[in-house]
């Protein structure tokens, strides 16, 4: 049995308010605990999207009643809310700007809207972007105009990771995250997964892109699941929404890579705990740890997961390392596949900032 820190996932979708048939604050944070994650940062592309005080309170009230791990909620940037967002900043995980098409209605098309947010959003609060390819280069440039830190979500391609390397080498304050699915899957997996199930943004990339992520591991600050649950009926339907559930499979996949010598345990702890805590300015969780049976080998099965999505793109994968027990702030919250925490045990880690 190895004892690890409670992991911090800076990119998850809880689907509440608005789409609790996909996930809610209980099922999503239960999935987090099952994956050894004790703190999640929730994205704002819910229904309604989280863009003002009223919608923020909708999400935070649902979380207050249901969450079983600690959390904070992102605010979404719109063309209209730059000054309101800045006022709400202390109560949020950070600001999310969607700059390319993905799931949900939040998207900033006009670059002058990006600039308004880059100028208004408090310097010390996290600012994360969905920006692919040339959009990523453009937003790095604009953030540099304002000399402000910028976090790049779910980096998936060779050109992106090399641009981030170049930006870091020039002293720009950029950080980035990579998902397990972009580290372990590629477009070659699409036929076996099926088109609908394989839909994800950024799309699964080429094996060469995937290899570039591994070759530039030193540039990757965080691992983040981008846990984006949609039901199987939706994924197998006529208009499959993009997104994979990932909270329960991330740590086993990463620990399997450790067992295979592709990563060190230190690599995992740094990117899934130390760096997220530092980059997103998150408080320490005292008396919090995860107990993992590092020898246990098992097969990933969608039907055994706690996420309401009920499926996984890693169906049938043999992994090594199983979360046996999670202790959060001195309380046993998960053991042997069962969530023991009562709904509402999770705390808003930005709550005292109001
Ligand atoms: C995410 C979702 O479903 O909310 N989907 C995805 O494919 N990653 C949106 C996002 O993170 O871009
Ligand atoms: Zn378009
Ligand atoms: Zn995204
Ligand atoms: Zn996402």
mmCIF file of C-alpha atoms and ligand atoms in Angstrom:
data_model
loop_
_atom_site.group_PDB
_atom_site.id
_atom_site.type_symbol
_atom_site.label_atom_id
_atom_site.label_comp_id
_atom_site.label_asym_id
_atom_site.label_seq_id
_atom_site.Cartn_x
_atom_site.Cartn_y
_atom_site.Cartn_z
ATOM 1 C CA UNK A 1 0.000 0.000 0.000
ATOM 2 C CA UNK A 2 1.366 3.425 -0.900
ATOM 3 C CA UNK A 3 0.145 6.668 0.572
ATOM 4 C CA UNK A 4 -0.214 9.532 -1.920
ATOM 5 C CA UNK A 5 -1.517 13.093 -1.601
ATOM 6 C CA UNK A 6 -5.145 13.864 -2.352
ATOM 7 C CA UNK A 7 -4.930 14.758 -6.047
ATOM 8 C CA UNK A 8 -6.157 18.050 -7.529
ATOM 9 C CA UNK A 9 -7.946 18.022 -10.878
ATOM 10 C CA UNK A 10 -8.084 21.555 -12.278
ATOM 11 C CA UNK A 11 -10.430 20.728 -15.186
ATOM 12 C CA UNK A 12 -13.699 18.837 -14.678
ATOM 13 C CA UNK A 13 -17.300 19.253 -15.889
ATOM 14 C CA UNK A 14 -19.949 18.605 -13.231
ATOM 15 C CA UNK A 15 -22.993 19.305 -15.496
ATOM 16 C CA UNK A 16 -24.998 20.923 -12.697
ATOM 17 C CA UNK A 17 -26.942 23.134 -13.171
ATOM 18 C CA UNK A 18 -28.780 21.900 -16.224
ATOM 19 C CA UNK A 19 -27.706 18.397 -17.271
ATOM 20 C CA UNK A 20 -27.806 16.213 -14.176
ATOM 21 C CA UNK A 21 -28.659 13.160 -16.284
ATOM 22 C CA UNK A 22 -24.985 13.319 -17.398
ATOM 23 C CA UNK A 23 -23.524 14.095 -13.943
ATOM 24 C CA UNK A 24 -24.324 16.129 -10.851
ATOM 25 C CA UNK A 25 -22.272 17.489 -8.002
ATOM 26 C CA UNK A 26 -22.695 14.224 -6.076
ATOM 27 C CA UNK A 27 -21.932 11.697 -8.835
ATOM 28 C CA UNK A 28 -19.072 13.795 -10.215
ATOM 29 C CA UNK A 29 -17.337 14.334 -6.880
ATOM 30 C CA UNK A 30 -17.961 10.664 -5.966
ATOM 31 C CA UNK A 31 -16.134 9.746 -9.187
ATOM 32 C CA UNK A 32 -13.356 12.125 -8.115
ATOM 33 C CA UNK A 33 -12.877 10.310 -4.784
ATOM 34 C CA UNK A 34 -12.888 6.937 -6.554
ATOM 35 C CA UNK A 35 -10.052 8.305 -8.680
ATOM 36 C CA UNK A 36 -8.036 9.571 -5.701
ATOM 37 C CA UNK A 37 -8.969 13.208 -6.394
ATOM 38 C CA UNK A 38 -9.900 15.294 -3.335
ATOM 39 C CA UNK A 39 -10.252 18.701 -5.010
ATOM 40 C CA UNK A 40 -11.834 19.616 -8.358
ATOM 41 C CA UNK A 41 -12.128 22.860 -10.297
ATOM 42 C CA UNK A 42 -15.454 22.843 -12.172
ATOM 43 C CA UNK A 43 -15.865 24.353 -15.625
ATOM 44 C CA UNK A 44 -18.599 26.932 -16.385
ATOM 45 C CA UNK A 45 -20.176 25.494 -19.581
ATOM 46 C CA UNK A 46 -23.288 24.311 -17.753
ATOM 47 C CA UNK A 47 -26.930 25.162 -18.554
ATOM 48 C CA UNK A 48 -27.217 28.041 -17.820
ATOM 49 C CA UNK A 49 -23.512 28.811 -18.166
ATOM 50 C CA UNK A 50 -21.825 30.285 -15.070
ATOM 51 C CA UNK A 51 -21.252 33.903 -16.099
ATOM 52 C CA UNK A 52 -22.658 36.138 -13.335
ATOM 53 C CA UNK A 53 -23.522 36.177 -9.619
ATOM 54 C CA UNK A 54 -26.888 34.492 -10.097
ATOM 55 C CA UNK A 55 -25.609 31.528 -12.122
ATOM 56 C CA UNK A 56 -22.516 31.219 -9.914
ATOM 57 C CA UNK A 57 -24.801 30.865 -6.905
ATOM 58 C CA UNK A 58 -26.811 28.146 -8.696
ATOM 59 C CA UNK A 59 -23.677 26.046 -9.134
ATOM 60 C CA UNK A 60 -22.273 26.787 -5.684
ATOM 61 C CA UNK A 61 -25.569 25.985 -3.959
ATOM 62 C CA UNK A 62 -25.802 22.608 -5.733
ATOM 63 C CA UNK A 63 -22.175 21.920 -4.806
ATOM 64 C CA UNK A 64 -22.749 22.976 -1.191
ATOM 65 C CA UNK A 65 -25.547 20.426 -0.876
ATOM 66 C CA UNK A 66 -24.031 17.536 -2.827
ATOM 67 C CA UNK A 67 -20.236 17.635 -3.172
ATOM 68 C CA UNK A 68 -18.220 14.921 -1.411
ATOM 69 C CA UNK A 69 -14.804 16.354 -2.289
ATOM 70 C CA UNK A 70 -13.530 19.934 -2.079
ATOM 71 C CA UNK A 71 -14.080 22.211 -5.054
ATOM 72 C CA UNK A 72 -14.154 25.612 -6.672
ATOM 73 C CA UNK A 73 -16.251 26.845 -9.600
ATOM 74 C CA UNK A 74 -14.941 28.622 -12.701
ATOM 75 C CA UNK A 75 -16.657 31.639 -14.222
ATOM 76 C CA UNK A 76 -17.119 31.734 -18.016
ATOM 77 C CA UNK A 77 -16.113 34.789 -20.052
ATOM 78 C CA UNK A 78 -18.714 36.418 -22.331
ATOM 79 C CA UNK A 79 -18.482 39.525 -24.549
ATOM 80 C CA UNK A 80 -20.466 41.425 -21.871
ATOM 81 C CA UNK A 81 -19.189 40.283 -18.480
ATOM 82 C CA UNK A 82 -15.554 41.456 -18.197
ATOM 83 C CA UNK A 83 -16.158 43.873 -15.321
ATOM 84 C CA UNK A 84 -18.735 41.696 -13.484
ATOM 85 C CA UNK A 85 -16.371 38.728 -13.771
ATOM 86 C CA UNK A 86 -13.513 40.686 -12.242
ATOM 87 C CA UNK A 87 -15.721 41.612 -9.256
ATOM 88 C CA UNK A 88 -16.701 37.970 -8.689
ATOM 89 C CA UNK A 89 -13.143 36.702 -9.152
ATOM 90 C CA UNK A 90 -12.316 35.989 -5.465
ATOM 91 C CA UNK A 91 -15.303 33.617 -5.205
ATOM 92 C CA UNK A 92 -14.265 31.583 -8.251
ATOM 93 C CA UNK A 93 -11.700 28.971 -9.234
ATOM 94 C CA UNK A 94 -10.706 31.323 -12.027
ATOM 95 C CA UNK A 95 -11.908 32.644 -15.387
ATOM 96 C CA UNK A 96 -12.389 30.356 -18.381
ATOM 97 C CA UNK A 97 -12.284 31.766 -21.898
ATOM 98 C CA UNK A 98 -13.535 29.470 -24.660
ATOM 99 C CA UNK A 99 -11.787 30.652 -27.815
ATOM 100 C CA UNK A 100 -12.561 27.703 -30.105
ATOM 101 C CA UNK A 101 -15.753 25.738 -30.715
ATOM 102 C CA UNK A 102 -16.509 23.055 -28.152
ATOM 103 C CA UNK A 103 -19.475 21.786 -26.118
ATOM 104 C CA UNK A 104 -21.848 24.507 -24.911
ATOM 105 C CA UNK A 105 -22.642 28.083 -25.924
ATOM 106 C CA UNK A 106 -19.681 29.914 -24.351
ATOM 107 C CA UNK A 107 -17.335 31.221 -27.031
ATOM 108 C CA UNK A 108 -15.500 34.500 -27.424
ATOM 109 C CA UNK A 109 -15.197 35.068 -31.168
ATOM 110 C CA UNK A 110 -13.846 38.609 -31.222
ATOM 111 C CA UNK A 111 -10.249 39.088 -30.067
ATOM 112 C CA UNK A 112 -11.100 42.482 -28.571
ATOM 113 C CA UNK A 113 -13.322 40.562 -26.115
ATOM 114 C CA UNK A 114 -10.310 38.437 -25.172
ATOM 115 C CA UNK A 115 -8.406 41.648 -24.537
ATOM 116 C CA UNK A 116 -11.149 43.080 -22.302
ATOM 117 C CA UNK A 117 -10.933 40.025 -20.047
ATOM 118 C CA UNK A 118 -7.133 39.886 -20.116
ATOM 119 C CA UNK A 119 -7.126 43.534 -19.005
ATOM 120 C CA UNK A 120 -9.831 43.283 -16.302
ATOM 121 C CA UNK A 121 -9.357 39.877 -14.684
ATOM 122 C CA UNK A 122 -7.226 40.156 -11.514
ATOM 123 C CA UNK A 123 -3.595 39.302 -12.176
ATOM 124 C CA UNK A 124 -3.328 36.906 -9.247
ATOM 125 C CA UNK A 125 -6.442 34.883 -10.158
ATOM 126 C CA UNK A 126 -6.201 31.933 -12.573
ATOM 127 C CA UNK A 127 -7.146 32.571 -16.215
ATOM 128 C CA UNK A 128 -7.569 29.407 -18.281
ATOM 129 C CA UNK A 129 -8.310 29.110 -21.990
ATOM 130 C CA UNK A 130 -9.567 26.557 -24.475
ATOM 131 C CA UNK A 131 -7.369 27.536 -27.418
ATOM 132 C CA UNK A 132 -6.233 25.134 -30.127
ATOM 133 C CA UNK A 133 -3.563 25.535 -32.787
ATOM 134 C CA UNK A 134 -3.225 29.097 -34.054
ATOM 135 C CA UNK A 135 -5.745 30.307 -31.472
ATOM 136 C CA UNK A 136 -3.267 29.200 -28.811
ATOM 137 C CA UNK A 137 -0.471 31.259 -30.368
ATOM 138 C CA UNK A 138 -2.812 34.271 -30.640
ATOM 139 C CA UNK A 139 -3.913 34.218 -27.009
ATOM 140 C CA UNK A 140 -0.344 33.743 -25.764
ATOM 141 C CA UNK A 141 0.549 36.919 -27.676
ATOM 142 C CA UNK A 142 -2.360 38.906 -26.217
ATOM 143 C CA UNK A 143 -1.655 37.709 -22.668
ATOM 144 C CA UNK A 144 1.933 38.869 -23.189
ATOM 145 C CA UNK A 145 0.623 42.373 -24.062
ATOM 146 C CA UNK A 146 -0.812 42.503 -20.543
ATOM 147 C CA UNK A 147 2.149 40.642 -18.995
ATOM 148 C CA UNK A 148 -0.270 38.333 -17.254
ATOM 149 C CA UNK A 149 -0.219 34.605 -16.412
ATOM 150 C CA UNK A 150 -2.225 32.317 -18.673
ATOM 151 C CA UNK A 151 -3.131 28.645 -18.307
ATOM 152 C CA UNK A 152 -3.603 26.603 -21.494
ATOM 153 C CA UNK A 153 -6.144 23.786 -21.158
ATOM 154 C CA UNK A 154 -5.870 20.274 -22.622
ATOM 155 C CA UNK A 155 -2.844 20.748 -24.917
ATOM 156 C CA UNK A 156 -2.924 17.937 -27.461
ATOM 157 C CA UNK A 157 -0.709 18.673 -30.474
ATOM 158 C CA UNK A 158 2.970 18.838 -31.284
ATOM 159 C CA UNK A 159 2.853 22.432 -32.563
ATOM 160 C CA UNK A 160 1.035 23.521 -29.385
ATOM 161 C CA UNK A 161 3.462 21.992 -26.911
ATOM 162 C CA UNK A 162 6.431 23.350 -28.918
ATOM 163 C CA UNK A 163 4.924 26.867 -28.963
ATOM 164 C CA UNK A 164 4.412 26.646 -25.204
ATOM 165 C CA UNK A 165 8.036 25.562 -24.811
ATOM 166 C CA UNK A 166 9.155 28.548 -26.893
ATOM 167 C CA UNK A 167 6.944 30.915 -24.856
ATOM 168 C CA UNK A 168 8.359 29.596 -21.576
ATOM 169 C CA UNK A 169 11.914 29.910 -22.892
ATOM 170 C CA UNK A 170 11.175 33.581 -23.578
ATOM 171 C CA UNK A 171 10.003 34.121 -20.027
ATOM 172 C CA UNK A 172 6.249 34.346 -20.696
ATOM 173 C CA UNK A 173 4.063 33.317 -17.768
ATOM 174 C CA UNK A 174 2.282 30.415 -19.436
ATOM 175 C CA UNK A 175 1.348 27.102 -17.856
ATOM 176 C CA UNK A 176 -0.417 24.132 -19.405
ATOM 177 C CA UNK A 177 -2.222 20.888 -18.744
ATOM 178 C CA UNK A 178 -2.484 17.634 -20.688
ATOM 179 C CA UNK A 179 -5.236 15.015 -20.356
ATOM 180 C CA UNK A 180 -4.694 11.262 -19.948
ATOM 181 C CA UNK A 181 -6.718 10.627 -23.118
ATOM 182 C CA UNK A 182 -4.312 12.714 -25.205
ATOM 183 C CA UNK A 183 -1.361 10.900 -23.590
ATOM 184 C CA UNK A 184 -2.762 7.397 -24.043
ATOM 185 C CA UNK A 185 -5.072 7.560 -27.095
ATOM 186 C CA UNK A 186 -4.661 8.817 -30.668
ATOM 187 C CA UNK A 187 -6.744 9.039 -33.842
ATOM 188 C CA UNK A 188 -5.738 5.430 -34.513
ATOM 189 C CA UNK A 189 -8.129 4.453 -31.702
ATOM 190 C CA UNK A 190 -11.130 6.127 -33.376
ATOM 191 C CA UNK A 191 -12.316 3.107 -35.441
ATOM 192 C CA UNK A 192 -12.339 0.816 -32.390
ATOM 193 C CA UNK A 193 -14.063 3.426 -30.214
ATOM 194 C CA UNK A 194 -16.568 4.402 -32.907
ATOM 195 C CA UNK A 195 -16.970 7.944 -34.278
ATOM 196 C CA UNK A 196 -19.481 9.155 -31.699
ATOM 197 C CA UNK A 197 -17.684 7.844 -28.640
ATOM 198 C CA UNK A 198 -14.348 9.136 -29.962
ATOM 199 C CA UNK A 199 -15.703 12.708 -30.275
ATOM 200 C CA UNK A 200 -13.714 14.997 -27.979
ATOM 201 C CA UNK A 201 -12.284 18.524 -28.093
ATOM 202 C CA UNK A 202 -9.436 18.822 -28.802
ATOM 203 C CA UNK A 203 -9.876 15.829 -31.128
ATOM 204 C CA UNK A 204 -7.703 12.768 -30.658
ATOM 205 C CA UNK A 205 -4.498 13.638 -32.498
ATOM 206 C CA UNK A 206 -1.910 11.728 -34.493
ATOM 207 C CA UNK A 207 0.543 9.299 -32.887
ATOM 208 C CA UNK A 208 3.256 11.885 -33.697
ATOM 209 C CA UNK A 209 1.348 14.561 -31.752
ATOM 210 C CA UNK A 210 0.906 12.162 -28.829
ATOM 211 C CA UNK A 211 4.614 11.291 -28.862
ATOM 212 C CA UNK A 212 5.490 15.012 -28.796
ATOM 213 C CA UNK A 213 3.604 15.339 -25.484
ATOM 214 C CA UNK A 214 5.715 12.540 -23.982
ATOM 215 C CA UNK A 215 8.904 14.009 -25.474
ATOM 216 C CA UNK A 216 8.129 17.409 -23.897
ATOM 217 C CA UNK A 217 6.980 16.215 -20.499
ATOM 218 C CA UNK A 218 9.123 18.904 -18.860
ATOM 219 C CA UNK A 219 6.859 21.564 -20.455
ATOM 220 C CA UNK A 220 3.662 19.961 -19.061
ATOM 221 C CA UNK A 221 2.765 21.621 -15.748
ATOM 222 C CA UNK A 222 -0.398 19.686 -14.902
ATOM 223 C CA UNK A 223 -2.308 16.548 -15.650
ATOM 224 C CA UNK A 224 -6.034 17.317 -15.818
ATOM 225 C CA UNK A 225 -8.776 14.891 -16.803
ATOM 226 C CA UNK A 226 -11.130 17.291 -18.610
ATOM 227 C CA UNK A 227 -13.736 14.894 -17.159
ATOM 228 C CA UNK A 228 -16.552 15.642 -19.636
ATOM 229 C CA UNK A 229 -19.362 13.133 -19.051
ATOM 230 C CA UNK A 230 -22.053 12.498 -21.657
ATOM 231 C CA UNK A 231 -24.326 9.446 -21.618
ATOM 232 C CA UNK A 232 -23.858 6.481 -23.964
ATOM 233 C CA UNK A 233 -27.229 7.235 -25.569
ATOM 234 C CA UNK A 234 -25.901 10.715 -26.420
ATOM 235 C CA UNK A 235 -22.483 9.465 -27.593
ATOM 236 C CA UNK A 236 -24.074 6.771 -29.781
ATOM 237 C CA UNK A 237 -26.830 9.099 -31.073
ATOM 238 C CA UNK A 238 -27.072 11.253 -34.200
ATOM 239 C CA UNK A 239 -25.276 14.325 -32.817
ATOM 240 C CA UNK A 240 -22.670 12.938 -30.422
ATOM 241 C CA UNK A 241 -21.427 15.648 -28.040
ATOM 242 C CA UNK A 242 -17.641 15.839 -27.534
ATOM 243 C CA UNK A 243 -16.130 14.696 -24.253
ATOM 244 C CA UNK A 244 -14.863 11.715 -22.235
ATOM 245 C CA UNK A 245 -15.323 10.900 -18.550
ATOM 246 C CA UNK A 246 -11.880 10.600 -16.947
ATOM 247 C CA UNK A 247 -11.839 11.090 -13.173
ATOM 248 C CA UNK A 248 -11.797 7.393 -12.280
ATOM 249 C CA UNK A 249 -9.291 6.267 -14.896
ATOM 250 C CA UNK A 250 -6.628 9.020 -14.770
ATOM 251 C CA UNK A 251 -4.666 7.855 -11.726
ATOM 252 C CA UNK A 252 -4.685 4.128 -12.643
ATOM 253 C CA UNK A 253 -3.496 5.002 -16.175
ATOM 254 C CA UNK A 254 -0.740 7.267 -14.819
ATOM 255 C CA UNK A 255 0.325 4.674 -12.223
ATOM 256 C CA UNK A 256 0.448 2.044 -14.973
ATOM 257 C CA UNK A 257 2.801 4.341 -16.900
ATOM 258 C CA UNK A 258 4.881 4.553 -13.703
ATOM 259 C CA UNK A 259 4.959 0.740 -13.443
ATOM 260 C CA UNK A 260 6.096 0.627 -17.100
ATOM 261 C CA UNK A 261 8.861 3.152 -16.467
ATOM 262 C CA UNK A 262 7.358 5.832 -18.736
ATOM 263 C CA UNK A 263 6.801 8.235 -15.796
ATOM 264 C CA UNK A 264 8.045 8.444 -12.239
ATOM 265 C CA UNK A 265 5.739 8.694 -9.236
ATOM 266 C CA UNK A 266 7.349 12.083 -8.661
ATOM 267 C CA UNK A 267 6.258 13.154 -12.195
ATOM 268 C CA UNK A 268 2.665 12.263 -11.322
ATOM 269 C CA UNK A 269 2.596 13.934 -7.890
ATOM 270 C CA UNK A 270 4.169 17.106 -9.270
ATOM 271 C CA UNK A 271 1.633 17.427 -12.118
ATOM 272 C CA UNK A 272 -1.524 16.163 -10.409
ATOM 273 C CA UNK A 273 -1.029 17.785 -7.002
ATOM 274 C CA UNK A 274 1.949 20.132 -6.425
ATOM 275 C CA UNK A 275 1.676 22.260 -9.580
ATOM 276 C CA UNK A 276 -2.146 22.542 -9.669
ATOM 277 C CA UNK A 277 -2.080 23.702 -6.040
ATOM 278 C CA UNK A 278 0.543 26.346 -6.857
ATOM 279 C CA UNK A 279 -0.750 27.531 -10.253
ATOM 280 C CA UNK A 280 -4.395 27.823 -9.131
ATOM 281 C CA UNK A 281 -3.453 29.167 -5.677
ATOM 282 C CA UNK A 282 -5.350 26.467 -3.832
ATOM 283 C CA UNK A 283 -5.220 25.901 -0.085
ATOM 284 C CA UNK A 284 -3.569 22.814 1.417
ATOM 285 C CA UNK A 285 -5.958 20.106 2.591
ATOM 286 C CA UNK A 286 -4.713 19.040 6.033
ATOM 287 C CA UNK A 287 -4.871 15.342 7.015
ATOM 288 C CA UNK A 288 -5.739 14.370 3.449
ATOM 289 C CA UNK A 289 -4.317 11.370 1.603
ATOM 290 C CA UNK A 290 -5.041 8.519 -0.785
ATOM 291 C CA UNK A 291 -4.087 4.889 -0.176
ATOM 292 C CA UNK A 292 -3.272 2.993 -3.344
ATOM 293 C CA UNK A 293 -2.587 -0.702 -3.830
ATOM 294 C CA UNK A 294 0.197 -0.249 -6.354
ATOM 295 C CA UNK A 295 0.418 -3.990 -7.151
ATOM 296 C CA UNK A 296 -3.266 -4.581 -7.865
ATOM 297 C CA UNK A 297 -3.966 -5.167 -11.567
ATOM 298 C CA UNK A 298 -7.525 -4.727 -12.818
ATOM 299 C CA UNK A 299 -9.583 -4.122 -15.920
ATOM 300 C CA UNK A 300 -11.374 -0.822 -16.512
ATOM 301 C CA UNK A 301 -15.132 -1.353 -16.935
ATOM 302 C CA UNK A 302 -17.551 1.489 -17.634
ATOM 303 C CA UNK A 303 -20.341 -0.258 -15.753
ATOM 304 C CA UNK A 304 -18.273 -0.218 -12.539
ATOM 305 C CA UNK A 305 -17.621 3.537 -12.571
ATOM 306 C CA UNK A 306 -19.414 6.014 -10.307
ATOM 307 C CA UNK A 307 -19.732 8.681 -13.017
ATOM 308 C CA UNK A 308 -23.255 8.893 -14.403
ATOM 309 C CA UNK A 309 -21.747 8.780 -17.907
ATOM 310 C CA UNK A 310 -21.678 4.985 -17.547
ATOM 311 C CA UNK A 311 -18.921 4.395 -20.086
ATOM 312 C CA UNK A 312 -15.207 5.025 -20.649
ATOM 313 C CA UNK A 313 -12.959 5.288 -23.708
ATOM 314 C CA UNK A 314 -10.565 2.949 -21.835
ATOM 315 C CA UNK A 315 -13.017 0.020 -21.673
ATOM 316 C CA UNK A 316 -11.139 -3.239 -21.153
ATOM 317 C CA UNK A 317 -7.732 -1.642 -20.514
ATOM 318 C CA UNK A 318 -5.657 -3.512 -17.936
ATOM 319 C CA UNK A 319 -4.201 -1.083 -15.422
ATOM 320 C CA UNK A 320 -2.033 -1.383 -12.351
ATOM 321 C CA UNK A 321 -2.782 0.570 -9.178
ATOM 322 C CA UNK A 322 -6.104 0.776 -7.364
ATOM 323 C CA UNK A 323 -7.440 3.460 -5.026
ATOM 324 C CA UNK A 324 -8.380 1.609 -1.820
ATOM 325 C CA UNK A 325 -9.075 4.410 0.642
ATOM 326 C CA UNK A 326 -9.308 8.217 0.697
ATOM 327 C CA UNK A 327 -9.062 10.388 3.803
ATOM 328 C CA UNK A 328 -10.141 14.017 3.410
ATOM 329 C CA UNK A 329 -9.555 16.508 6.227
ATOM 330 C CA UNK A 330 -9.235 13.682 8.736
ATOM 331 C CA UNK A 331 -12.423 11.864 7.683
ATOM 332 C CA UNK A 332 -12.536 8.576 5.785
ATOM 333 C CA UNK A 333 -14.536 9.539 2.688
ATOM 334 C CA UNK A 334 -14.010 6.525 0.408
ATOM 335 C CA UNK A 335 -13.158 2.873 0.978
ATOM 336 C CA UNK A 336 -13.255 -0.278 -1.161
ATOM 337 C CA UNK A 337 -15.386 1.178 -3.915
ATOM 338 C CA UNK A 338 -17.845 2.957 -1.610
ATOM 339 C CA UNK A 339 -18.248 6.664 -0.917
ATOM 340 C CA UNK A 340 -18.574 7.183 2.835
ATOM 341 C CA UNK A 341 -18.761 10.987 2.934
ATOM 342 C CA UNK A 342 -22.219 12.497 3.265
ATOM 343 C CA UNK A 343 -23.361 14.798 0.442
ATOM 344 C CA UNK A 344 -22.241 18.308 1.299
ATOM 345 C CA UNK A 345 -19.035 17.209 3.069
ATOM 346 C CA UNK A 346 -17.017 18.865 0.280
ATOM 347 C CA UNK A 347 -15.971 22.460 0.868
ATOM 348 C CA UNK A 348 -15.764 25.423 -1.483
ATOM 349 C CA UNK A 349 -12.067 26.276 -1.246
ATOM 350 C CA UNK A 350 -12.791 29.904 -2.290
ATOM 351 C CA UNK A 351 -15.627 30.353 0.225
ATOM 352 C CA UNK A 352 -13.661 32.461 2.716
ATOM 353 C CA UNK A 353 -12.573 34.851 -0.041
ATOM 354 C CA UNK A 354 -15.830 36.851 -0.180
HETATM 355 C C1 LIG B 1 -16.076 19.470 -22.950
HETATM 356 C C2 LIG B 1 -17.516 19.301 -22.449
HETATM 357 O O1 LIG B 1 -18.164 18.307 -22.809
HETATM 358 O O2 LIG B 1 -17.979 20.128 -21.670
HETATM 359 N N1 LIG B 1 -15.902 18.584 -24.052
HETATM 360 C C3 LIG B 1 -14.716 18.139 -24.537
HETATM 361 O O3 LIG B 1 -14.727 17.451 -25.560
HETATM 362 N N2 LIG B 1 -13.574 18.399 -23.943
HETATM 363 C C4 LIG B 1 -15.808 20.913 -23.312
HETATM 364 C C5 LIG B 1 -14.335 21.253 -23.344
HETATM 365 O O4 LIG B 1 -13.638 21.027 -22.358
HETATM 366 O O5 LIG B 1 -13.852 21.769 -24.365
HETATM 367 ZN ZN1 LIG B 2 -16.875 28.773 -36.320
HETATM 368 ZN ZN1 LIG B 3 -12.071 22.720 -23.703
HETATM 369 ZN ZN1 LIG B 4 -13.294 20.740 -20.523
#
